[in-house]
Amino acid sequence: MPEQTPRPTLESVAELAGVSRATASRVVNGGEGVREALQDKVRRAVEELGYVPNPAARTLVTRHNRAVAVVVAEPGSRLFSDPFFAQQLRGIGRELAAADHQMVLMMVDDHHDYERVGRYLAGGHVDGALLFSLHQPDPLPGMARKVGLPFVVGGRPGWAGAETDRDLVYVDSDNRGGARLAVGHLRALGRTAIATVTGPLDQTSSLDRLDGYRDVLPDGDPALIAEGDFTPDGGGRAMAELLARRPDLDAVFAASDAMASGALRVLREAGRRVPEDVAVVGFDDVESIAAWTEPPLTTVRQDIEEMGRLMAGLLLRRLVAAGARPGPAAGFPPGLRPGGPTSVITPTRLILRASA
């Protein structure tokens, strides 16, 4: 069996480059204060020897981990079953990878997990955090702020004082406008008993979509509103509740595609034809749901992956403003500046398919 070649060390890099170990360490690990000529010597030695820097040593020199916590305030059972989160995490992961940052995924299965997450955020393991799918009241933003960790929120913040918080940064879609598009389309079809299945009403996205519904139907019957939970089963339960209350309903706006898929199942079991008897519109245009329901789902499209990318880009921008060095590939939305109140609201549009 051939002998393994010893891994090159920082000492061997320094010897080949003709510099001290401390100088080689500063160059390799991203430190400052080294003349360009010496930097070139060290880089050539690194390339010639095939030296791979030690991440822990780099952190000690730069005080940056090049890692970001992505904290989803949902249990793992929902995170890994809902394709919405897969698309958002894909956008986040691609943006962080382009900036040579690692993503540390954390979930909140129950209230006991907040202590565990808080310890990790306070432990100096990550440079910043992305927080999304927050329920009110949620302690995560306060935890991050208490330990001085830069963070970006996914979704419009709904806690007291958020609207005037100059340090708050968030990304959301035009939930209210999208809901208006959906309900306006149903009304234009001549539907007169338009119901809605909301998301959990402790989340701002659900409240904004309900407000959009009410914008179009300000005098609507409260019996046509039922709360779901952004899952197919929750959508099915809410649909059954609506049919029991108002068997004459002829349209439904479900505040997510997942809930719309559950509503379609219950309508089919109840013998209601879609769209002939009941027209159905969803929200999200999740790639693995809307086009595959029976019939295919008319829905409001939001660019879920782009929202994840924007969240990561805004956090990287905050890290730059705080003195971190996220790398040359980090992309940021044009026209945004570090500091001050910052929000990005992405547009929505109606996608017509057979269900409405």
XYZ file of C-alpha atoms in Angstrom:
356
model
C 0.000 0.000 0.000
C 1.601 3.319 -1.067
C 2.429 5.838 1.640
C 0.139 8.863 1.864
C 1.746 12.212 1.127
C 1.579 14.401 4.246
C -0.915 17.250 4.030
C 0.794 20.598 3.492
C 0.853 22.782 6.605
C 0.781 26.509 7.132
C 4.419 26.267 8.193
C 5.363 24.709 4.835
C 3.487 27.494 3.014
C 5.371 30.114 5.026
C 8.725 28.414 4.373
C 8.140 28.183 0.619
C 6.944 31.790 0.428
C 9.849 33.035 2.574
C 7.586 34.747 5.118
C 6.717 34.254 8.775
C 3.950 31.891 9.822
C 1.922 34.871 11.108
C 2.132 36.601 7.711
C 1.128 33.428 5.888
C -1.815 33.001 8.278
C -3.091 36.527 7.673
C -2.979 36.066 3.904
C -4.492 32.569 3.843
C -7.254 33.356 6.325
C -8.338 36.713 4.939
C -6.602 39.028 7.393
C -5.329 42.498 6.509
C -2.099 44.464 6.750
C 0.133 42.434 4.399
C 1.944 44.043 1.435
C 0.708 42.962 -2.000
C 4.090 41.495 -2.971
C 4.091 39.201 0.068
C 0.460 38.258 -0.565
C 1.415 37.119 -4.068
C 4.254 34.956 -2.700
C 1.941 33.273 -0.190
C -0.776 32.659 -2.786
C 1.730 31.055 -5.160
C 2.962 28.806 -2.340
C -0.610 27.811 -1.453
C -1.301 26.894 -5.068
C 1.953 24.989 -5.507
C 1.509 22.960 -2.310
C -2.243 22.484 -2.587
C -2.742 23.861 0.902
C -6.355 23.958 2.228
C -6.970 26.529 5.001
C -8.365 25.427 8.345
C -11.859 26.967 8.755
C -11.423 27.320 12.518
C -8.169 29.193 12.057
C -9.783 31.460 9.489
C -12.538 32.290 11.958
C -9.979 33.194 14.647
C -8.193 35.576 12.267
C -11.199 37.202 10.582
C -13.782 36.776 13.380
C -16.223 35.694 10.678
C -17.612 32.184 10.241
C -18.900 32.552 6.663
C -21.986 30.744 7.915
C -25.620 31.863 8.200
C -28.379 30.363 10.354
C -31.661 29.823 8.503
C -34.296 29.487 11.215
C -37.751 28.299 10.157
C -40.384 28.680 12.862
C -42.112 25.461 11.787
C -41.723 21.798 12.766
C -39.581 19.580 10.567
C -42.648 17.568 9.539
C -44.042 20.614 7.771
C -40.742 21.977 6.512
C -39.861 18.777 4.657
C -43.366 18.088 3.323
C -44.246 21.552 2.003
C -42.657 22.370 -1.379
C -42.987 26.091 -0.614
C -40.085 25.806 1.821
C -38.025 23.753 -0.637
C -38.234 26.554 -3.212
C -37.383 29.252 -0.679
C -34.428 27.308 0.722
C -33.170 26.724 -2.802
C -33.005 30.468 -3.411
C -31.282 31.054 -0.084
C -28.805 28.229 -0.625
C -27.804 29.386 -4.095
C -27.192 32.961 -2.986
C -25.158 31.949 0.041
C -23.128 29.422 -1.960
C -22.301 32.075 -4.556
C -20.853 34.156 -1.704
C -18.962 31.155 -0.253
C -21.186 30.979 2.842
C -22.630 27.906 4.498
C -26.298 27.521 5.433
C -27.117 26.137 8.887
C -30.772 25.028 8.887
C -32.684 25.129 12.165
C -36.358 24.343 12.895
C -38.729 24.975 15.763
C -40.791 21.882 16.558
C -42.216 23.302 19.785
C -41.615 26.109 22.281
C -38.776 24.175 23.967
C -36.669 24.596 20.799
C -36.436 28.356 21.211
C -33.933 27.938 24.056
C -31.778 25.644 21.912
C -31.909 28.018 18.936
C -31.166 31.007 21.152
C -28.063 29.324 22.611
C -26.784 28.553 19.135
C -27.345 32.081 17.836
C -25.564 33.495 20.888
C -22.648 31.063 20.587
C -20.751 32.849 17.822
C -21.237 30.005 15.312
C -22.802 32.136 12.561
C -22.408 35.663 11.210
C -26.127 36.330 10.747
C -29.571 34.768 10.569
C -32.532 34.476 8.208
C -35.808 34.127 10.102
C -39.029 33.132 8.376
C -42.488 31.633 8.783
C -42.730 33.556 12.068
C -45.879 33.288 14.179
C -46.917 36.107 16.475
C -45.668 36.591 19.079
C -42.344 35.030 18.123
C -39.172 35.504 20.228
C -36.667 34.840 17.403
C -36.107 38.475 16.292
C -35.636 39.553 19.911
C -33.153 36.732 20.482
C -31.052 37.736 17.479
C -31.147 41.399 18.404
C -30.178 40.720 22.029
C -26.911 39.041 20.994
C -26.169 41.628 18.266
C -26.631 39.190 15.378
C -27.605 40.745 12.012
C -30.821 39.211 10.674
C -33.376 39.468 7.882
C -37.012 38.454 8.252
C -39.022 36.567 5.653
C -42.519 38.065 5.603
C -43.919 41.365 6.836
C -43.135 41.755 10.548
C -46.277 42.060 12.638
C -45.034 42.804 16.127
C -45.514 46.117 17.912
C -43.087 48.798 16.766
C -41.979 46.958 13.617
C -43.267 49.645 11.254
C -40.987 52.302 12.768
C -37.949 50.089 13.412
C -35.158 51.578 11.301
C -32.931 48.511 11.740
C -35.491 46.012 10.512
C -34.955 44.356 7.124
C -37.509 42.019 5.532
C -38.664 40.473 2.269
C -42.288 39.741 1.432
C -44.586 39.357 -1.547
C -47.621 41.493 -2.359
C -49.978 39.230 -0.436
C -52.836 41.697 -0.225
C -52.648 42.670 -3.879
C -52.432 39.033 -4.939
C -55.552 38.185 -2.950
C -57.386 41.059 -4.616
C -56.436 39.617 -8.001
C -57.777 36.190 -7.037
C -61.088 37.350 -5.574
C -61.622 39.965 -8.268
C -61.227 37.243 -10.896
C -63.831 35.063 -9.167
C -66.262 37.955 -8.978
C -65.667 38.775 -12.650
C -66.686 35.185 -13.452
C -70.099 35.984 -11.974
C -69.628 34.059 -8.722
C -71.767 35.478 -5.919
C -70.969 33.346 -2.846
C -67.179 33.515 -2.710
C -65.575 31.825 0.296
C -61.994 31.943 1.515
C -59.765 29.526 3.401
C -57.239 31.626 5.283
C -53.836 30.625 6.578
C -53.072 30.732 10.324
C -54.183 34.144 11.551
C -51.071 34.548 13.732
C -49.046 35.106 10.538
C -49.019 38.381 8.622
C -49.184 36.712 5.198
C -52.530 35.162 6.179
C -53.854 38.456 7.531
C -52.771 40.341 4.400
C -54.460 37.804 2.102
C -57.630 37.998 4.174
C -57.497 41.794 3.925
C -57.216 41.476 0.141
C -60.311 39.258 0.109
C -62.196 41.840 2.175
C -61.017 44.673 -0.085
C -63.011 43.095 -2.929
C -65.909 41.862 -0.758
C -66.232 44.438 2.060
C -69.776 43.293 2.880
C -69.041 39.566 2.635
C -70.689 36.987 4.884
C -68.391 35.986 7.806
C -69.739 32.436 7.383
C -67.764 32.313 4.114
C -64.434 32.656 5.975
C -62.719 29.627 7.536
C -59.196 29.359 8.964
C -56.754 26.748 7.668
C -53.110 26.021 8.414
C -51.326 26.071 5.018
C -51.532 22.259 4.744
C -53.720 20.076 2.467
C -55.470 18.535 5.485
C -56.119 21.958 6.975
C -57.537 23.162 3.668
C -59.790 20.117 3.487
C -61.116 20.637 7.015
C -61.842 24.305 6.337
C -63.577 23.448 3.046
C -65.830 20.941 4.797
C -66.659 23.593 7.402
C -67.555 26.100 4.677
C -69.794 23.630 2.841
C -71.627 22.871 6.067
C -72.203 26.570 6.744
C -72.918 27.749 3.215
C -73.828 24.849 0.908
C -74.716 27.442 -1.768
C -71.110 28.704 -2.096
C -69.951 28.830 -5.707
C -66.286 29.860 -5.387
C -63.393 29.637 -2.943
C -60.107 31.455 -2.649
C -57.628 29.315 -0.703
C -54.671 31.266 0.703
C -52.169 28.598 -0.435
C -51.955 25.951 -3.139
C -51.526 23.253 -0.494
C -54.835 24.221 1.127
C -56.470 24.495 -2.309
C -55.460 20.896 -3.059
C -57.207 19.775 0.137
C -60.268 21.853 -0.751
C -60.442 20.242 -4.205
C -60.435 16.795 -2.617
C -63.320 17.648 -0.281
C -65.320 19.260 -3.092
C -64.850 16.154 -5.213
C -65.981 13.916 -2.338
C -69.040 16.147 -1.862
C -69.993 15.747 -5.516
C -69.230 19.380 -6.441
C -67.799 19.897 -9.905
C -64.861 22.275 -10.346
C -65.187 24.806 -11.892
C -68.822 24.246 -12.967
C -70.282 24.242 -9.439
C -67.428 25.781 -7.452
C -64.524 27.765 -8.906
C -61.247 27.474 -6.951
C -58.209 29.779 -6.839
C -55.050 29.145 -4.805
C -51.987 31.194 -3.888
C -48.232 30.538 -4.416
C -48.047 28.666 -7.750
C -45.907 26.029 -6.082
C -44.357 24.075 -8.955
C -45.246 20.617 -7.630
C -48.894 21.365 -6.775
C -50.741 23.868 -8.927
C -50.215 22.276 -12.350
C -50.825 18.742 -11.025
C -54.150 19.087 -9.229
C -57.344 17.842 -10.872
C -58.329 20.122 -12.461
C -55.126 22.211 -12.735
C -55.264 25.094 -10.293
C -55.758 28.758 -11.107
C -53.503 30.506 -8.607
C -51.623 33.645 -7.632
C -47.941 33.321 -8.450
C -45.268 34.665 -6.137
C -41.594 34.107 -6.939
C -40.733 31.977 -3.922
C -37.169 31.153 -4.895
C -36.425 34.795 -5.684
C -37.716 35.810 -2.247
C -35.220 33.421 -0.670
C -32.429 34.811 -2.834
C -33.319 38.377 -1.870
C -33.362 37.507 1.835
C -29.874 36.039 1.613
C -28.616 38.956 -0.487
C -29.920 41.514 1.977
C -28.293 39.692 4.892
C -24.971 39.524 3.067
C -25.284 43.249 2.487
C -25.795 43.779 6.202
C -22.702 41.704 6.925
C -20.670 43.859 4.545
C -21.926 46.965 6.334
C -20.874 45.382 9.647
C -17.368 44.657 8.346
C -17.707 41.080 7.134
C -16.299 39.981 3.785
C -18.907 37.750 2.090
C -17.053 37.316 -1.173
C -17.193 38.765 -4.671
C -20.152 36.736 -5.934
C -22.725 38.110 -3.481
C -25.538 39.826 -5.378
C -27.754 42.490 -3.841
C -30.999 44.072 -5.023
C -30.180 47.321 -6.874
C -30.741 50.622 -5.131
C -30.572 49.336 -1.561
C -28.228 50.815 1.029
C -26.862 49.369 4.260
C -28.675 50.646 7.323
C -32.044 52.296 7.694
C -35.457 50.709 7.115
C -35.354 48.288 4.214
C -38.075 46.101 2.769
C -38.486 44.356 -0.550
C -42.026 43.511 -1.698
C -42.064 41.196 -4.709
C -44.963 41.343 -7.208
C -47.676 38.730 -7.675
C -49.736 37.788 -10.718
C -52.699 35.580 -11.508
C -52.046 32.340 -13.397
C -55.184 31.037 -15.117
C -55.801 27.293 -15.305
C -58.875 25.073 -15.436
C -60.120 25.382 -11.835
C -61.398 28.936 -12.334
